[in-house]
PDB file of C-alpha atoms in Angstrom:
ATOM      1  CA  UNK A1045      24.625 136.509 133.866  1.00  0.00           C
ATOM      2  CA  UNK A1046      21.772 134.055 134.371  1.00  0.00           C
ATOM      3  CA  UNK A1047      21.118 132.952 137.941  1.00  0.00           C
ATOM      4  CA  UNK A1048      21.668 129.307 138.984  1.00  0.00           C
ATOM      5  CA  UNK A1049      17.912 128.905 139.409  1.00  0.00           C
ATOM      6  CA  UNK A1050      17.244 130.173 135.905  1.00  0.00           C
ATOM      7  CA  UNK A1051      19.952 127.950 134.420  1.00  0.00           C
ATOM      8  CA  UNK A1052      18.469 124.921 136.202  1.00  0.00           C
ATOM      9  CA  UNK A1053      14.991 125.762 134.905  1.00  0.00           C
ATOM     10  CA  UNK A1054      16.391 126.258 131.409  1.00  0.00           C
ATOM     11  CA  UNK A1055      18.246 122.939 131.609  1.00  0.00           C
ATOM     12  CA  UNK A1056      15.144 120.998 132.652  1.00  0.00           C
ATOM     13  CA  UNK A1057      12.952 122.652 130.013  1.00  0.00           C
ATOM     14  CA  UNK A1058      15.438 121.829 127.268  1.00  0.00           C
ATOM     15  CA  UNK A1059      15.871 118.246 128.487  1.00  0.00           C
ATOM     16  CA  UNK A1060      12.140 117.590 128.762  1.00  0.00           C
ATOM     17  CA  UNK A1061      11.358 119.179 125.389  1.00  0.00           C
ATOM     18  CA  UNK A1062      14.033 117.094 123.686  1.00  0.00           C
ATOM     19  CA  UNK A1063      12.902 113.864 125.346  1.00  0.00           C
ATOM     20  CA  UNK A1064       9.234 114.561 124.544  1.00  0.00           C
ATOM     21  CA  UNK A1065      10.037 115.210 120.882  1.00  0.00           C
ATOM     22  CA  UNK A1066      12.043 111.988 120.705  1.00  0.00           C
ATOM     23  CA  UNK A1067       9.248 109.945 122.284  1.00  0.00           C
ATOM     24  CA  UNK A1068       6.704 111.336 119.831  1.00  0.00           C
ATOM     25  CA  UNK A1069       9.162 111.181 116.916  1.00  0.00           C
ATOM     26  CA  UNK A1070       8.463 114.787 116.027  1.00  0.00           C
ATOM     27  CA  UNK A1071      10.343 118.051 115.732  1.00  0.00           C
ATOM     28  CA  UNK A1072      10.959 120.291 118.720  1.00  0.00           C
ATOM     29  CA  UNK A1073       7.976 122.488 119.479  1.00  0.00           C
ATOM     30  CA  UNK A1074       6.163 124.181 122.330  1.00  0.00           C
ATOM     31  CA  UNK A1075       6.216 127.588 123.917  1.00  0.00           C
ATOM     32  CA  UNK A1076       9.531 127.072 125.734  1.00  0.00           C
ATOM     33  CA  UNK A1077      11.340 126.178 122.530  1.00  0.00           C
ATOM     34  CA  UNK A1078       9.723 129.079 120.680  1.00  0.00           C
ATOM     35  CA  UNK A1079      10.966 131.418 123.398  1.00  0.00           C
ATOM     36  CA  UNK A1080      14.459 129.933 123.119  1.00  0.00           C
ATOM     37  CA  UNK A1081      14.432 130.441 119.344  1.00  0.00           C
ATOM     38  CA  UNK A1082      13.295 134.032 119.826  1.00  0.00           C
ATOM     39  CA  UNK A1083      16.103 134.598 122.325  1.00  0.00           C
ATOM     40  CA  UNK A1084      18.640 133.157 119.884  1.00  0.00           C
ATOM     41  CA  UNK A1085      17.380 135.469 117.124  1.00  0.00           C
ATOM     42  CA  UNK A1086      17.627 138.445 119.485  1.00  0.00           C
ATOM     43  CA  UNK A1087      21.194 137.532 120.436  1.00  0.00           C
ATOM     44  CA  UNK A1088      22.162 137.213 116.788  1.00  0.00           C
ATOM     45  CA  UNK A1089      20.767 140.686 116.100  1.00  0.00           C
ATOM     46  CA  UNK A1090      22.707 142.108 119.037  1.00  0.00           C
ATOM     47  CA  UNK A1091      25.954 140.615 117.743  1.00  0.00           C
ATOM     48  CA  UNK A1092      25.316 141.730 114.159  1.00  0.00           C
ATOM     49  CA  UNK A1093      24.915 145.291 115.377  1.00  0.00           C
ATOM     50  CA  UNK A1094      28.463 145.409 116.795  1.00  0.00           C
ATOM     51  CA  UNK A1095      31.157 146.361 114.269  1.00  0.00           C
ATOM     52  CA  UNK A1096      34.199 145.851 116.501  1.00  0.00           C
ATOM     53  CA  UNK A1097      35.330 142.229 116.444  1.00  0.00           C
ATOM     54  CA  UNK A1098      36.803 142.554 119.931  1.00  0.00           C
ATOM     55  CA  UNK A1099      33.599 144.055 121.327  1.00  0.00           C
ATOM     56  CA  UNK A1100      31.502 141.445 119.515  1.00  0.00           C
ATOM     57  CA  UNK A1101      33.520 138.617 121.053  1.00  0.00           C
ATOM     58  CA  UNK A1102      33.168 140.149 124.511  1.00  0.00           C
ATOM     59  CA  UNK A1103      29.408 140.447 124.028  1.00  0.00           C
ATOM     60  CA  UNK A1104      29.199 136.878 122.731  1.00  0.00           C
ATOM     61  CA  UNK A1105      31.017 135.611 125.834  1.00  0.00           C
ATOM     62  CA  UNK A1106      28.502 137.485 127.982  1.00  0.00           C
ATOM     63  CA  UNK A1107      25.508 136.125 126.058  1.00  0.00           C
ATOM     64  CA  UNK A1108      26.816 132.563 126.143  1.00  0.00           C
ATOM     65  CA  UNK A1109      26.396 132.519 129.932  1.00  0.00           C
ATOM     66  CA  UNK A1110      22.646 132.463 129.303  1.00  0.00           C
ATOM     67  CA  UNK A1111      22.855 129.292 127.197  1.00  0.00           C
ATOM     68  CA  UNK A1112      24.708 126.956 129.546  1.00  0.00           C
ATOM     69  CA  UNK A1113      21.486 125.553 130.993  1.00  0.00           C
ATOM     70  CA  UNK A1114      20.014 124.898 127.553  1.00  0.00           C
ATOM     71  CA  UNK A1115      23.179 123.190 126.340  1.00  0.00           C
ATOM     72  CA  UNK A1116      23.397 120.986 129.431  1.00  0.00           C
ATOM     73  CA  UNK A1117      19.741 120.000 129.101  1.00  0.00           C
ATOM     74  CA  UNK A1118      20.042 118.939 125.466  1.00  0.00           C
ATOM     75  CA  UNK A1119      23.225 116.988 126.197  1.00  0.00           C
ATOM     76  CA  UNK A1120      21.587 115.284 129.199  1.00  0.00           C
ATOM     77  CA  UNK A1121      18.650 114.145 127.049  1.00  0.00           C
ATOM     78  CA  UNK A1122      21.042 112.948 124.313  1.00  0.00           C
ATOM     79  CA  UNK A1123      18.161 112.340 121.883  1.00  0.00           C
ATOM     80  CA  UNK A1124      19.717 113.690 118.695  1.00  0.00           C
ATOM     81  CA  UNK A1125      16.590 115.665 117.806  1.00  0.00           C
ATOM     82  CA  UNK A1126      17.508 118.313 115.165  1.00  0.00           C
ATOM     83  CA  UNK A1127      17.721 121.670 116.874  1.00  0.00           C
ATOM     84  CA  UNK A1128      19.076 124.869 115.281  1.00  0.00           C
ATOM     85  CA  UNK A1129      19.893 126.220 118.735  1.00  0.00           C
ATOM     86  CA  UNK A1130      22.323 123.484 119.769  1.00  0.00           C
ATOM     87  CA  UNK A1131      23.890 123.583 116.300  1.00  0.00           C
ATOM     88  CA  UNK A1132      24.531 127.329 116.679  1.00  0.00           C
ATOM     89  CA  UNK A1133      26.166 126.753 120.037  1.00  0.00           C
ATOM     90  CA  UNK A1134      29.104 124.899 118.431  1.00  0.00           C
ATOM     91  CA  UNK A1135      30.784 127.876 116.686  1.00  0.00           C
ATOM     92  CA  UNK A1136      29.859 130.255 119.489  1.00  0.00           C
ATOM     93  CA  UNK A1137      31.470 128.023 122.120  1.00  0.00           C
ATOM     94  CA  UNK A1138      34.676 127.819 120.101  1.00  0.00           C
ATOM     95  CA  UNK A1139      34.554 131.594 119.543  1.00  0.00           C
ATOM     96  CA  UNK A1140      34.454 132.351 123.267  1.00  0.00           C
ATOM     97  CA  UNK A1141      37.067 129.724 124.158  1.00  0.00           C
ATOM     98  CA  UNK A1142      34.732 127.394 126.081  1.00  0.00           C
ATOM     99  CA  UNK A1143      36.610 124.420 124.679  1.00  0.00           C
ATOM    100  CA  UNK A1144      35.310 121.631 126.917  1.00  0.00           C
ATOM    101  CA  UNK A1145      31.688 122.491 126.132  1.00  0.00           C
ATOM    102  CA  UNK A1146      32.521 123.009 122.446  1.00  0.00           C
ATOM    103  CA  UNK A1147      34.023 119.533 122.180  1.00  0.00           C
ATOM    104  CA  UNK A1148      31.094 117.966 124.029  1.00  0.00           C
ATOM    105  CA  UNK A1149      28.588 119.687 121.740  1.00  0.00           C
ATOM    106  CA  UNK A1150      30.658 118.793 118.671  1.00  0.00           C
ATOM    107  CA  UNK A1151      30.721 115.147 119.693  1.00  0.00           C
ATOM    108  CA  UNK A1152      26.950 115.208 120.289  1.00  0.00           C
ATOM    109  CA  UNK A1153      26.209 116.747 116.888  1.00  0.00           C
ATOM    110  CA  UNK A1154      28.587 114.348 115.157  1.00  0.00           C
ATOM    111  CA  UNK A1155      27.252 111.208 116.856  1.00  0.00           C
ATOM    112  CA  UNK A1156      23.700 112.081 115.917  1.00  0.00           C
ATOM    113  CA  UNK A1157      24.555 113.200 112.371  1.00  0.00           C
ATOM    114  CA  UNK A1158      23.066 116.647 112.969  1.00  0.00           C
ATOM    115  CA  UNK A1159      23.616 119.606 110.622  1.00  0.00           C
ATOM    116  CA  UNK A1160      25.909 122.596 110.949  1.00  0.00           C
ATOM    117  CA  UNK A1161      24.284 125.987 111.618  1.00  0.00           C
ATOM    118  CA  UNK A1162      22.393 127.224 108.568  1.00  0.00           C
ATOM    119  CA  UNK A1163      24.808 130.100 107.858  1.00  0.00           C
ATOM    120  CA  UNK A1164      27.655 127.658 107.125  1.00  0.00           C
ATOM    121  CA  UNK A1165      28.100 125.992 103.746  1.00  0.00           C
ATOM    122  CA  UNK A1166      30.360 123.294 105.231  1.00  0.00           C
ATOM    123  CA  UNK A1167      28.911 120.137 106.713  1.00  0.00           C
ATOM    124  CA  UNK A1168      29.139 119.479 110.436  1.00  0.00           C
ATOM    125  CA  UNK A1169      32.196 117.165 110.408  1.00  0.00           C
ATOM    126  CA  UNK A1170      34.182 119.680 108.348  1.00  0.00           C
ATOM    127  CA  UNK A1171      33.096 122.598 110.520  1.00  0.00           C
ATOM    128  CA  UNK A1172      33.892 120.762 113.745  1.00  0.00           C
ATOM    129  CA  UNK A1173      37.314 119.645 112.485  1.00  0.00           C
ATOM    130  CA  UNK A1174      38.286 123.089 111.253  1.00  0.00           C
ATOM    131  CA  UNK A1175      37.101 124.948 114.345  1.00  0.00           C
ATOM    132  CA  UNK A1176      38.949 122.597 116.683  1.00  0.00           C
ATOM    133  CA  UNK A1177      42.119 122.876 114.596  1.00  0.00           C
ATOM    134  CA  UNK A1178      41.967 126.653 114.231  1.00  0.00           C
ATOM    135  CA  UNK A1179      41.279 127.119 117.948  1.00  0.00           C
ATOM    136  CA  UNK A1180      44.408 125.100 118.733  1.00  0.00           C
ATOM    137  CA  UNK A1181      46.541 126.861 116.119  1.00  0.00           C
ATOM    138  CA  UNK A1182      45.375 130.384 116.967  1.00  0.00           C
ATOM    139  CA  UNK A1183      45.618 129.880 120.717  1.00  0.00           C
ATOM    140  CA  UNK A1184      48.344 127.296 121.467  1.00  0.00           C
ATOM    141  CA  UNK A1185      47.512 125.255 124.533  1.00  0.00           C
ATOM    142  CA  UNK A1186      43.759 125.794 124.290  1.00  0.00           C
ATOM    143  CA  UNK A1187      43.378 122.157 123.221  1.00  0.00           C
ATOM    144  CA  UNK A1188      45.784 119.459 124.327  1.00  0.00           C
ATOM    145  CA  UNK A1189      46.987 116.552 122.202  1.00  0.00           C
ATOM    146  CA  UNK A1190      44.487 114.127 123.728  1.00  0.00           C
ATOM    147  CA  UNK A1191      41.545 116.372 122.851  1.00  0.00           C
ATOM    148  CA  UNK A1192      42.772 116.912 119.293  1.00  0.00           C
ATOM    149  CA  UNK A1193      43.340 113.169 118.871  1.00  0.00           C
ATOM    150  CA  UNK A1194      39.751 112.553 119.951  1.00  0.00           C
ATOM    151  CA  UNK A1195      38.472 115.008 117.342  1.00  0.00           C
ATOM    152  CA  UNK A1196      40.637 113.287 114.728  1.00  0.00           C
ATOM    153  CA  UNK A1197      39.332 109.835 115.697  1.00  0.00           C
ATOM    154  CA  UNK A1198      35.717 111.033 115.689  1.00  0.00           C
ATOM    155  CA  UNK A1199      35.965 112.649 112.248  1.00  0.00           C
ATOM    156  CA  UNK A1200      38.245 110.169 110.459  1.00  0.00           C
ATOM    157  CA  UNK A1201      35.391 108.333 108.730  1.00  0.00           C
ATOM    158  CA  UNK A1202      33.851 111.528 107.352  1.00  0.00           C
ATOM    159  CA  UNK A1203      34.668 112.944 103.935  1.00  0.00           C
ATOM    160  CA  UNK A1204      36.101 116.462 103.836  1.00  0.00           C
ATOM    161  CA  UNK A1205      38.575 118.482 101.820  1.00  0.00           C
ATOM    162  CA  UNK A1206      42.213 117.643 102.524  1.00  0.00           C
ATOM    163  CA  UNK A1207      43.071 121.212 103.549  1.00  0.00           C
ATOM    164  CA  UNK A1208      40.759 121.020 106.571  1.00  0.00           C
ATOM    165  CA  UNK A1209      42.036 117.666 107.773  1.00  0.00           C
ATOM    166  CA  UNK A1210      45.619 118.883 107.243  1.00  0.00           C
ATOM    167  CA  UNK A1211      44.987 121.713 109.735  1.00  0.00           C
ATOM    168  CA  UNK A1212      43.958 119.181 112.363  1.00  0.00           C
ATOM    169  CA  UNK A1213      47.037 117.020 111.754  1.00  0.00           C
ATOM    170  CA  UNK A1214      49.203 120.136 112.042  1.00  0.00           C
ATOM    171  CA  UNK A1215      47.494 121.216 115.272  1.00  0.00           C
ATOM    172  CA  UNK A1216      47.880 117.732 116.740  1.00  0.00           C
ATOM    173  CA  UNK A1217      51.526 117.545 115.671  1.00  0.00           C
ATOM    174  CA  UNK A1218      52.294 120.893 117.292  1.00  0.00           C
ATOM    175  CA  UNK A1219      50.479 119.904 120.480  1.00  0.00           C
ATOM    176  CA  UNK A1220      52.437 116.636 120.645  1.00  0.00           C
ATOM    177  CA  UNK A1221      55.649 118.615 120.181  1.00  0.00           C
ATOM    178  CA  UNK A1222      54.697 120.967 122.995  1.00  0.00           C
ATOM    179  CA  UNK A1223      54.080 117.935 125.223  1.00  0.00           C
ATOM    180  CA  UNK A1224      57.485 116.449 124.376  1.00  0.00           C
ATOM    181  CA  UNK A1225      56.302 113.618 122.113  1.00  0.00           C
ATOM    182  CA  UNK A1226      58.759 114.194 119.279  1.00  0.00           C
ATOM    183  CA  UNK A1227      58.233 111.007 117.286  1.00  0.00           C
ATOM    184  CA  UNK A1228      54.432 111.224 117.127  1.00  0.00           C
ATOM    185  CA  UNK A1229      54.671 114.965 116.430  1.00  0.00           C
ATOM    186  CA  UNK A1230      56.785 114.275 113.344  1.00  0.00           C
ATOM    187  CA  UNK A1231      54.355 111.580 112.177  1.00  0.00           C
ATOM    188  CA  UNK A1232      51.372 113.921 112.330  1.00  0.00           C
ATOM    189  CA  UNK A1233      53.176 116.923 110.865  1.00  0.00           C
ATOM    190  CA  UNK A1234      54.318 114.767 107.940  1.00  0.00           C
ATOM    191  CA  UNK A1235      50.716 113.705 107.357  1.00  0.00           C
ATOM    192  CA  UNK A1236      49.620 117.340 107.418  1.00  0.00           C
ATOM    193  CA  UNK A1237      52.141 118.243 104.703  1.00  0.00           C
ATOM    194  CA  UNK A1238      51.105 115.218 102.634  1.00  0.00           C
ATOM    195  CA  UNK A1239      47.515 116.418 102.668  1.00  0.00           C
ATOM    196  CA  UNK A1240      48.395 120.068 102.051  1.00  0.00           C
ATOM    197  CA  UNK A1241      51.980 121.171 101.332  1.00  0.00           C
ATOM    198  CA  UNK A1242      50.943 124.754 102.164  1.00  0.00           C
ATOM    199  CA  UNK A1243      49.533 123.893 105.595  1.00  0.00           C
ATOM    200  CA  UNK A1244      52.270 125.959 107.259  1.00  0.00           C
ATOM    201  CA  UNK A1245      54.317 123.528 109.312  1.00  0.00           C
ATOM    202  CA  UNK A1246      57.242 122.642 107.016  1.00  0.00           C
ATOM    203  CA  UNK A1247      59.849 124.652 109.005  1.00  0.00           C
ATOM    204  CA  UNK A1248      58.823 123.010 112.273  1.00  0.00           C
ATOM    205  CA  UNK A1249      58.737 119.589 110.641  1.00  0.00           C
ATOM    206  CA  UNK A1250      62.259 120.037 109.235  1.00  0.00           C
ATOM    207  CA  UNK A1251      63.505 121.124 112.665  1.00  0.00           C
ATOM    208  CA  UNK A1252      61.921 118.165 114.436  1.00  0.00           C
ATOM    209  CA  UNK A1253      63.167 115.692 111.837  1.00  0.00           C
ATOM    210  CA  UNK A1254      66.734 116.914 112.491  1.00  0.00           C
ATOM    211  CA  UNK A1255      66.229 116.555 116.228  1.00  0.00           C
ATOM    212  CA  UNK A1256      64.830 113.061 115.774  1.00  0.00           C
ATOM    213  CA  UNK A1257      67.734 112.039 113.551  1.00  0.00           C
ATOM    214  CA  UNK A1258      70.206 113.399 116.093  1.00  0.00           C
ATOM    215  CA  UNK A1259      68.593 111.372 118.836  1.00  0.00           C
ATOM    216  CA  UNK A1260      68.805 108.077 116.947  1.00  0.00           C
ATOM    217  CA  UNK A1261      72.581 107.452 117.349  1.00  0.00           C
ATOM    218  CA  UNK A1262      72.321 108.214 121.067  1.00  0.00           C
ATOM    219  CA  UNK A1263      69.414 105.820 121.408  1.00  0.00           C
ATOM    220  CA  UNK A1264      71.291 103.112 119.533  1.00  0.00           C
ATOM    221  CA  UNK A1265      74.329 103.658 121.757  1.00  0.00           C
ATOM    222  CA  UNK A1266      72.224 103.390 124.888  1.00  0.00           C
ATOM    223  CA  UNK A1267      70.646 100.159 123.621  1.00  0.00           C
ATOM    224  CA  UNK A1268      74.092  98.719 122.943  1.00  0.00           C
ATOM    225  CA  UNK A1269      75.053  99.194 126.596  1.00  0.00           C
ATOM    226  CA  UNK A1270      71.921  97.569 127.980  1.00  0.00           C
TER     227      UNK A1270
END
């Protein structure tokens, strides 16, 4: 794990390099950035050499500790300079379950219209939407309804295939259900099924619709006595 002093140095180098490139309206360059790119390439090679998915994820979580300073520096500068390193951090952060940082990086990349990592054929909005949704669906509770709603709001104006957006509506609907918001959960689950009938939430939707219908007479009765 990188020391606090090293992370601080890394943060300041990344911030200064990003700000300098923005001031000069040029691409990122310099020895510090070249070293960071070389480190990223080395980390990719290390991960590619591990066949076990479980072991690879454990190694990725270990390696990600060395990138916190860089990520924080780029986010602090907030220049939007294209940088393959910060783009690569998005899927890696989701992979290791560092959700808060993943969402912050995703928002940064989206706001500045930056590209997805080069190994992905999807554009950044689609990648961000799908990774947030799949993280929530594969690990319930990892993202709350508020976080998923923010991803939905941020990506609503971007074009993407319906199947990806349906996953996000499903994830948000399930999160709302878990938090006890039955009516909004039904609304979002219905939208998910509209976008993709095979999204996988029809049984839950049918169950919640029955519960909602059962609650309506009770609510009407309560209103009548008020």
